N, CA, C and O atoms as a Tinker XYZ file with bonds, in Angstrom:
   304  protein
     1  N    -17.792000   -1.802000   12.146000    73     2
     2  CA   -16.908000   -1.859000   11.139000    64     1     3
     3  C    -17.393000   -2.422000    9.857000    63     2     4     5
     4  O    -18.359000   -3.181000    9.934000    81     3
     5  N    -16.877000   -2.173000    8.676000    73     3     6
     6  CA   -17.455000   -2.583000    7.283000    64     5     7
     7  C    -16.795000   -3.992000    7.505000    63     6     8     9
     8  O    -16.196000   -4.407000    8.498000    81     7
     9  N    -17.075000   -4.630000    6.281000    73     7    10
    10  CA   -16.422000   -5.747000    5.776000    64     9    11
    11  C    -15.328000   -5.606000    4.471000    63    10    12    13
    12  O    -15.306000   -4.722000    3.614000    81    11
    13  N    -14.521000   -6.665000    4.607000    73    11    14
    14  CA   -13.410000   -6.521000    3.176000    64    13    15
    15  C    -14.539000   -6.160000    2.304000    63    14    16    17
    16  O    -14.565000   -5.063000    1.745000    81    15
    17  N    -15.711000   -7.252000    2.126000    73    15    18
    18  CA   -16.462000   -7.074000    0.456000    64    17    19
    19  C    -16.983000   -5.684000    0.404000    63    18    20    21
    20  O    -17.456000   -5.314000   -0.671000    81    19
    21  N    -16.968000   -4.905000    1.351000    73    19    22
    22  CA   -17.986000   -3.420000    1.151000    64    21    23
    23  C    -16.686000   -2.519000    0.493000    63    22    24    25
    24  O    -16.940000   -1.516000   -0.174000    81    23
    25  N    -15.624000   -2.847000    0.672000    73    23    26
    26  CA   -14.443000   -2.210000   -0.145000    64    25    27
    27  C    -13.815000   -2.701000   -1.227000    63    26    28    29
    28  O    -12.844000   -2.247000   -1.833000    81    27
    29  N    -14.573000   -3.850000   -1.453000    73    27    30
    30  CA   -14.017000   -4.730000   -2.822000    64    29    31
    31  C    -14.887000   -4.354000   -4.265000    63    30    32    33
    32  O    -16.082000   -4.582000   -4.450000    81    31
    33  N    -14.007000   -3.764000   -5.149000    73    31    34
    34  CA   -14.777000   -3.680000   -6.361000    64    33    35
    35  C    -14.287000   -4.670000   -7.347000    63    34    36    37
    36  O    -14.719000   -4.632000   -8.499000    81    35
    37  N    -13.515000   -5.454000   -7.020000    73    35    38
    38  CA   -13.196000   -6.435000   -7.904000    64    37    39
    39  C    -12.101000   -6.258000   -9.140000    63    38    40    41
    40  O    -11.138000   -7.009000   -9.297000    81    39
    41  N    -12.381000   -5.281000   -9.871000    73    39    42
    42  CA   -11.623000   -5.102000  -11.101000    64    41    43
    43  C    -11.879000   -6.114000  -12.044000    63    42    44    45
    44  O    -10.991000   -6.628000  -12.724000    81    43
    45  N    -13.009000   -6.400000  -12.101000    73    43    46
    46  CA   -13.452000   -7.504000  -13.145000    64    45    47
    47  C    -12.726000   -8.813000  -12.889000    63    46    48    49
    48  O    -12.458000   -9.547000  -13.840000    81    47
    49  N    -12.378000   -9.155000  -11.581000    73    47    50
    50  CA   -11.659000  -10.280000  -11.184000    64    49    51
    51  C    -12.818000  -11.184000  -10.304000    63    50    52    53
    52  O    -13.492000  -10.773000   -9.360000    81    51
    53  N    -12.828000  -12.257000  -10.788000    73    51    54
    54  CA   -13.593000  -13.232000   -9.744000    64    53    55
    55  C    -13.036000  -13.652000   -8.475000    63    54    56    57
    56  O    -11.835000  -13.921000   -8.507000    81    55
    57  N    -13.538000  -13.751000   -7.538000    73    55    58
    58  CA   -12.906000  -14.082000   -6.368000    64    57    59
    59  C    -13.955000  -15.212000   -5.972000    63    58    60    61
    60  O    -15.181000  -15.162000   -6.082000    81    59
    61  N    -13.186000  -16.213000   -5.499000    73    59    62
    62  CA   -13.763000  -17.279000   -4.782000    64    61    63
    63  C    -14.480000  -16.995000   -3.254000    63    62    64    65
    64  O    -13.834000  -16.220000   -2.549000    81    63
    65  N    -15.770000  -17.547000   -2.652000    73    63    66
    66  CA   -16.285000  -17.265000   -1.478000    64    65    67
    67  C    -15.149000  -17.771000   -0.482000    63    66    68    69
    68  O    -15.077000  -17.106000    0.551000    81    67
    69  N    -14.289000  -18.778000   -0.595000    73    67    70
    70  CA   -13.469000  -19.028000    0.163000    64    69    71
    71  C    -12.356000  -17.975000    0.491000    63    70    72    73
    72  O    -11.967000  -17.746000    1.636000    81    71
    73  N    -11.901000  -17.380000   -0.605000    73    71    74
    74  CA   -10.712000  -16.819000   -0.990000    64    73    75
    75  C    -11.385000  -15.241000   -0.042000    63    74    76    77
    76  O    -10.686000  -14.589000    0.733000    81    75
    77  N    -12.568000  -14.983000   -0.310000    73    75    78
    78  CA   -13.106000  -13.657000    0.173000    64    77    79
    79  C    -12.967000  -13.874000    1.428000    63    78    80    81
    80  O    -12.185000  -13.148000    2.040000    81    79
    81  N    -13.510000  -14.669000    1.963000    73    79    82
    82  CA   -13.463000  -15.464000    3.421000    64    81    83
    83  C    -12.259000  -15.114000    3.896000    63    82    84    85
    84  O    -12.211000  -14.310000    4.828000    81    83
    85  N    -10.919000  -15.726000    3.268000    73    83    86
    86  CA    -9.695000  -15.322000    3.996000    64    85    87
    87  C     -8.977000  -13.928000    4.152000    63    86    88    89
    88  O     -8.160000  -13.462000    4.947000    81    87
    89  N     -9.705000  -13.428000    2.937000    73    87    90
    90  CA    -9.349000  -11.788000    3.144000    64    89    91
    91  C    -10.154000  -11.044000    3.989000    63    90    92    93
    92  O     -9.656000  -10.007000    4.428000    81    91
    93  N    -11.424000  -11.364000    4.361000    73    91    94
    94  CA   -12.017000  -10.742000    5.167000    64    93    95
    95  C    -11.534000  -11.022000    6.475000    63    94    96    97
    96  O    -11.720000  -10.120000    7.291000    81    95
    97  N    -10.707000  -12.502000    7.055000    73    95    98
    98  CA   -10.484000  -12.676000    8.393000    64    97    99
    99  C     -9.127000  -11.657000    8.185000    63    98   100   101
   100  O     -9.168000  -10.750000    9.016000    81    99
   101  N     -8.453000  -11.610000    7.678000    73    99   102
   102  CA    -7.316000  -10.509000    7.385000    64   101   103
   103  C     -7.642000   -9.198000    8.046000    63   102   104   105
   104  O     -7.309000   -8.701000    9.122000    81   103
   105  N     -8.492000   -8.754000    6.931000    73   103   106
   106  CA    -9.138000   -7.591000    7.191000    64   105   107
   107  C     -9.665000   -7.034000    8.390000    63   106   108   109
   108  O     -9.495000   -5.853000    8.694000    81   107
   109  N    -10.345000   -7.909000    9.124000    73   107   110
   110  CA   -10.535000   -7.753000   10.653000    64   109   111
   111  C    -10.006000   -7.584000   11.776000    63   110   112   113
   112  O    -10.248000   -6.811000   12.703000    81   111
   113  N     -8.932000   -8.724000   11.541000    73   111   114
   114  CA    -7.764000   -8.729000   12.497000    64   113   115
   115  C     -7.329000   -7.317000   12.244000    63   114   116   117
   116  O     -7.585000   -6.490000   13.119000    81   115
   117  N     -6.752000   -6.965000   11.241000    73   115   118
   118  CA    -5.913000   -5.591000   11.163000    64   117   119
   119  C     -6.612000   -4.401000   11.492000    63   118   120   121
   120  O     -6.050000   -3.353000   11.811000    81   119
   121  N     -8.115000   -4.603000   11.396000    73   119   122
   122  CA    -8.625000   -3.387000   11.710000    64   121   123
   123  C     -8.982000   -3.362000   12.849000    63   122   124   125
   124  O     -8.884000   -2.269000   13.407000    81   123
   125  N     -9.452000   -4.359000   13.533000    73   123   126
   126  CA    -9.252000   -4.428000   15.220000    64   125   127
   127  C     -8.019000   -4.351000   15.839000    63   126   128   129
   128  O     -7.873000   -3.850000   16.954000    81   127
   129  N     -7.079000   -4.843000   15.144000    73   127   130
   130  CA    -5.477000   -4.633000   15.843000    64   129   131
   131  C     -5.310000   -2.942000   16.163000    63   130   132   133
   132  O     -4.939000   -2.516000   17.256000    81   131
   133  N     -5.635000   -2.131000   15.067000    73   131   134
   134  CA    -5.614000   -0.857000   15.343000    64   133   135
   135  C     -6.740000    0.130000   15.814000    63   134   136   137
   136  O     -6.617000    1.318000   16.111000    81   135
   137  N     -7.954000   -0.711000   15.808000    73   135   138
   138  CA    -8.935000    0.236000   15.856000    64   137   139
   139  C     -9.289000    1.445000   14.396000    63   138   140   141
   140  O     -9.514000    2.654000   14.456000    81   139
   141  N     -9.238000    0.772000   13.500000    73   139   142
   142  CA    -8.902000    1.501000   12.302000    64   141   143
   143  C    -10.248000    2.538000   12.192000    63   142   144   145
   144  O    -11.267000    2.093000   12.720000    81   143
   145  N    -10.334000    3.704000   11.640000    73   143   146
   146  CA   -11.469000    4.606000   10.921000    64   145   147
   147  C    -11.660000    4.025000   10.008000    63   146   148   149
   148  O    -10.987000    3.037000    9.714000    81   147
   149  N    -12.669000    4.487000    9.274000    73   147   150
   150  CA   -13.245000    3.940000    7.712000    64   149   151
   151  C    -12.557000    4.230000    6.835000    63   150   152   153
   152  O    -12.586000    3.545000    5.812000    81   151
   153  N    -11.768000    5.263000    6.930000    73   151   154
   154  CA   -10.805000    5.924000    5.751000    64   153   155
   155  C     -9.405000    4.938000    5.812000    63   154   156   157
   156  O     -8.784000    4.701000    4.776000    81   155
   157  N     -9.086000    4.531000    6.794000    73   155   158
   158  CA    -7.911000    3.330000    7.348000    64   157   159
   159  C     -8.344000    1.894000    6.681000    63   158   160   161
   160  O     -7.665000    1.063000    6.080000    81   159
   161  N     -9.651000    1.921000    6.999000    73   159   162
   162  CA   -10.091000    0.569000    6.696000    64   161   163
   163  C    -10.075000    0.187000    5.031000    63   162   164   165
   164  O     -9.532000   -0.845000    4.637000    81   163
   165  N    -10.687000    1.079000    4.172000    73   163   166
   166  CA   -10.325000    1.336000    3.008000    64   165   167
   167  C     -9.100000    0.887000    2.350000    63   166   168   169
   168  O     -9.028000    0.283000    1.279000    81   167
   169  N     -8.014000    1.303000    3.220000    73   167   170
   170  CA    -6.769000    1.356000    2.703000    64   169   171
   171  C     -5.953000   -0.096000    3.005000    63   170   172   173
   172  O     -5.140000   -0.682000    2.291000    81   171
   173  N     -6.542000   -0.486000    4.478000    73   171   174
   174  CA    -6.384000   -1.983000    5.023000    64   173   175
   175  C     -6.880000   -3.006000    3.792000    63   174   176   177
   176  O     -6.118000   -3.958000    3.623000    81   175
   177  N     -8.051000   -2.949000    2.903000    73   175   178
   178  CA    -8.624000   -3.563000    2.242000    64   177   179
   179  C     -7.925000   -3.825000    0.962000    63   178   180   181
   180  O     -7.720000   -4.951000    0.508000    81   179
   181  N     -7.532000   -2.576000    0.349000    73   179   182
   182  CA    -6.585000   -2.418000   -0.778000    64   181   183
   183  C     -5.488000   -3.350000   -0.747000    63   182   184   185
   184  O     -5.361000   -4.189000   -1.639000    81   183
   185  N     -4.438000   -3.230000    0.521000    73   183   186
   186  CA    -3.360000   -3.606000    0.856000    64   185   187
   187  C     -3.524000   -5.298000    0.547000    63   186   188   189
   188  O     -2.824000   -6.061000   -0.119000    81   187
   189  N     -4.783000   -5.518000    1.349000    73   187   190
   190  CA    -4.919000   -7.087000    1.368000    64   189   191
   191  C     -5.230000   -7.692000    0.368000    63   190   192   193
   192  O     -5.042000   -8.908000    0.413000    81   191
   193  N     -5.813000   -7.113000   -0.898000    73   191   194
   194  CA    -6.015000   -7.378000   -2.077000    64   193   195
   195  C     -4.557000   -7.577000   -2.867000    63   194   196   197
   196  O     -4.156000   -8.601000   -3.420000    81   195
   197  N     -3.903000   -6.320000   -2.756000    73   195   198
   198  CA    -2.452000   -6.596000   -3.140000    64   197   199
   199  C     -1.818000   -7.900000   -3.062000    63   198   200   201
   200  O     -1.459000   -8.676000   -3.947000    81   199
   201  N     -1.751000   -7.974000   -1.470000    73   199   202
   202  CA    -1.104000   -9.116000   -1.323000    64   201   203
   203  C     -1.525000  -10.521000   -1.210000    63   202   204   205
   204  O     -0.773000  -11.460000   -0.948000    81   203
   205  N     -2.946000  -10.595000   -1.458000    73   203   206
   206  CA    -3.347000  -11.760000   -1.925000    64   205   207
   207  C     -3.270000  -12.092000   -3.250000    63   206   208   209
   208  O     -3.292000  -13.278000   -3.581000    81   207
   209  N     -3.152000  -10.895000   -4.345000    73   207   210
   210  CA    -2.724000  -11.033000   -5.635000    64   209   211
   211  C     -1.677000  -11.389000   -5.929000    63   210   212   213
   212  O     -1.458000  -11.856000   -7.047000    81   211
   213  N     -0.627000  -11.247000   -4.885000    73   211   214
   214  CA     0.768000  -11.632000   -5.040000    64   213   215
   215  C      1.217000  -13.047000   -4.603000    63   214   216   217
   216  O      2.356000  -13.513000   -4.580000    81   215
   217  N     -0.006000  -13.634000   -4.249000    73   215   218
   218  CA     0.280000  -15.191000   -3.853000    64   217   219
   219  C     -0.080000  -15.563000   -2.244000    63   218   220   221
   220  O     -0.096000  -16.713000   -1.805000    81   219
   221  N     -0.401000  -14.195000   -1.361000    73   219   222
   222  CA    -0.178000  -14.705000    0.367000    64   221   223
   223  C     -1.472000  -14.912000    0.786000    63   222   224   225
   224  O     -2.261000  -14.003000    0.527000    81   223
   225  N     -1.956000  -16.033000    1.461000    73   223   226
   226  CA    -3.222000  -16.638000    1.581000    64   225   227
   227  C     -3.401000  -17.167000    3.084000    63   226   228   229
   228  O     -4.175000  -18.051000    3.450000    81   227
   229  N     -2.704000  -16.586000    3.698000    73   227   230
   230  CA    -2.978000  -16.804000    5.333000    64   229   231
   231  C     -2.981000  -15.568000    5.986000    63   230   232   233
   232  O     -2.038000  -14.802000    6.186000    81   231
   233  N     -4.208000  -15.468000    6.307000    73   231   234
   234  CA    -4.684000  -14.245000    7.100000    64   233   235
   235  C     -3.828000  -13.720000    8.365000    63   234   236   237
   236  O     -3.814000  -12.530000    8.680000    81   235
   237  N     -3.235000  -14.552000    8.942000    73   235   238
   238  CA    -2.316000  -13.857000    9.965000    64   237   239
   239  C     -1.248000  -13.004000    8.982000    63   238   240   241
   240  O     -1.135000  -11.799000    9.206000    81   239
   241  N     -0.700000  -13.430000    8.224000    73   239   242
   242  CA     0.514000  -12.949000    7.507000    64   241   243
   243  C     -0.059000  -11.924000    6.674000    63   242   244   245
   244  O      0.601000  -10.954000    6.303000    81   243
   245  N     -1.458000  -12.134000    6.319000    73   243   246
   246  CA    -2.105000  -10.797000    5.195000    64   245   247
   247  C     -1.977000   -9.631000    6.441000    63   246   248   249
   248  O     -1.569000   -8.487000    6.238000    81   247
   249  N     -2.340000  -10.074000    7.564000    73   247   250
   250  CA    -2.521000   -9.096000    8.571000    64   249   251
   251  C     -1.566000   -8.115000    8.666000    63   250   252   253
   252  O     -1.525000   -6.982000    8.185000    81   251
   253  N     -0.569000   -8.918000    9.582000    73   251   254
   254  CA     1.128000   -8.530000    9.635000    64   253   255
   255  C      1.530000   -7.613000    8.617000    63   254   256   257
   256  O      1.786000   -6.428000    8.828000    81   255
   257  N      1.597000   -8.385000    7.120000    73   255   258
   258  CA     2.127000   -7.839000    6.520000    64   257   259
   259  C      1.646000   -6.437000    6.133000    63   258   260   261
   260  O      2.362000   -5.463000    5.897000    81   259
   261  N      0.494000   -6.494000    6.113000    73   259   262
   262  CA    -0.267000   -4.815000    5.946000    64   261   263
   263  C     -0.487000   -3.996000    6.994000    63   262   264   265
   264  O     -0.986000   -2.938000    6.611000    81   263
   265  N     -0.350000   -4.041000    7.941000    73   263   266
   266  CA     0.198000   -3.460000    8.885000    64   265   267
   267  C      1.468000   -2.891000    8.750000    63   266   268   269
   268  O      1.610000   -1.712000    8.426000    81   267
   269  N      2.533000   -3.752000    9.008000    73   267   270
   270  CA     3.967000   -3.369000    8.617000    64   269   271
   271  C      4.192000   -2.617000    7.305000    63   270   272   273
   272  O      5.317000   -2.168000    7.086000    81   271
   273  N      3.406000   -2.480000    6.592000    73   271   274
   274  CA     3.562000   -1.871000    5.281000    64   273   275
   275  C      3.487000   -0.163000    5.581000    63   274   276   277
   276  O      3.756000    0.691000    4.736000    81   275
   277  N      3.021000    0.126000    7.102000    73   275   278
   278  CA     2.362000    1.390000    7.555000    64   277   279
   279  C      3.591000    1.565000    8.737000    63   278   280   281
   280  O      3.746000    2.669000    9.259000    81   279
   281  N      4.462000    0.393000    9.129000    73   279   282
   282  CA     5.200000    0.499000   10.208000    64   281   283
   283  C      4.410000    0.000000   11.516000    63   282   284   285
   284  O      4.856000    0.027000   12.663000    81   283
   285  N      3.285000   -0.410000   11.154000    73   283   286
   286  CA     2.572000   -0.344000   12.936000    64   285   287
   287  C      2.695000   -1.734000   13.179000    63   286   288   289
   288  O      2.590000   -2.507000   12.227000    81   287
   289  N      2.958000   -2.268000   14.626000    73   287   290
   290  CA     2.774000   -3.607000   14.917000    64   289   291
   291  C      1.767000   -3.739000   15.802000    63   290   292   293
   292  O      1.643000   -3.353000   16.964000    81   291
   293  N      0.956000   -4.439000   14.956000    73   291   294
   294  CA    -0.666000   -4.708000   15.513000    64   293   295
   295  C     -0.248000   -5.947000   16.037000    63   294   296   297
   296  O      0.846000   -6.490000   15.883000    81   295
   297  N     -1.398000   -6.411000   16.784000    73   295   298
   298  CA    -1.511000   -7.744000   16.972000    64   297   299
   299  C     -2.703000   -8.476000   16.158000    63   298   300   301
   300  O     -3.908000   -8.360000   16.384000    81   299
   301  N     -2.126000   -9.200000   15.231000    73   299   302
   302  CA    -2.783000   -9.799000   14.228000    64   301   303
   303  C     -3.160000  -11.057000   14.780000    63   302   304
   304  O     -3.792000  -11.866000   14.100000    81   303
């Protein structure tokens, strides 16, 4: 499995290493929960970035809300 950072281009935004670690944890939880193929992993990363920019910082919540966006009930 890839990492969150492998899908992140930043769009010119600077992200701290702490923030990147939180997003990577949520990404790994979501991908592992559904055994996501590479094509889906990119969508997961994009959704986590969107939610993080909206202010969510809890990896468990990021995972849960990411999967819920596609009506998937995964184990985060």
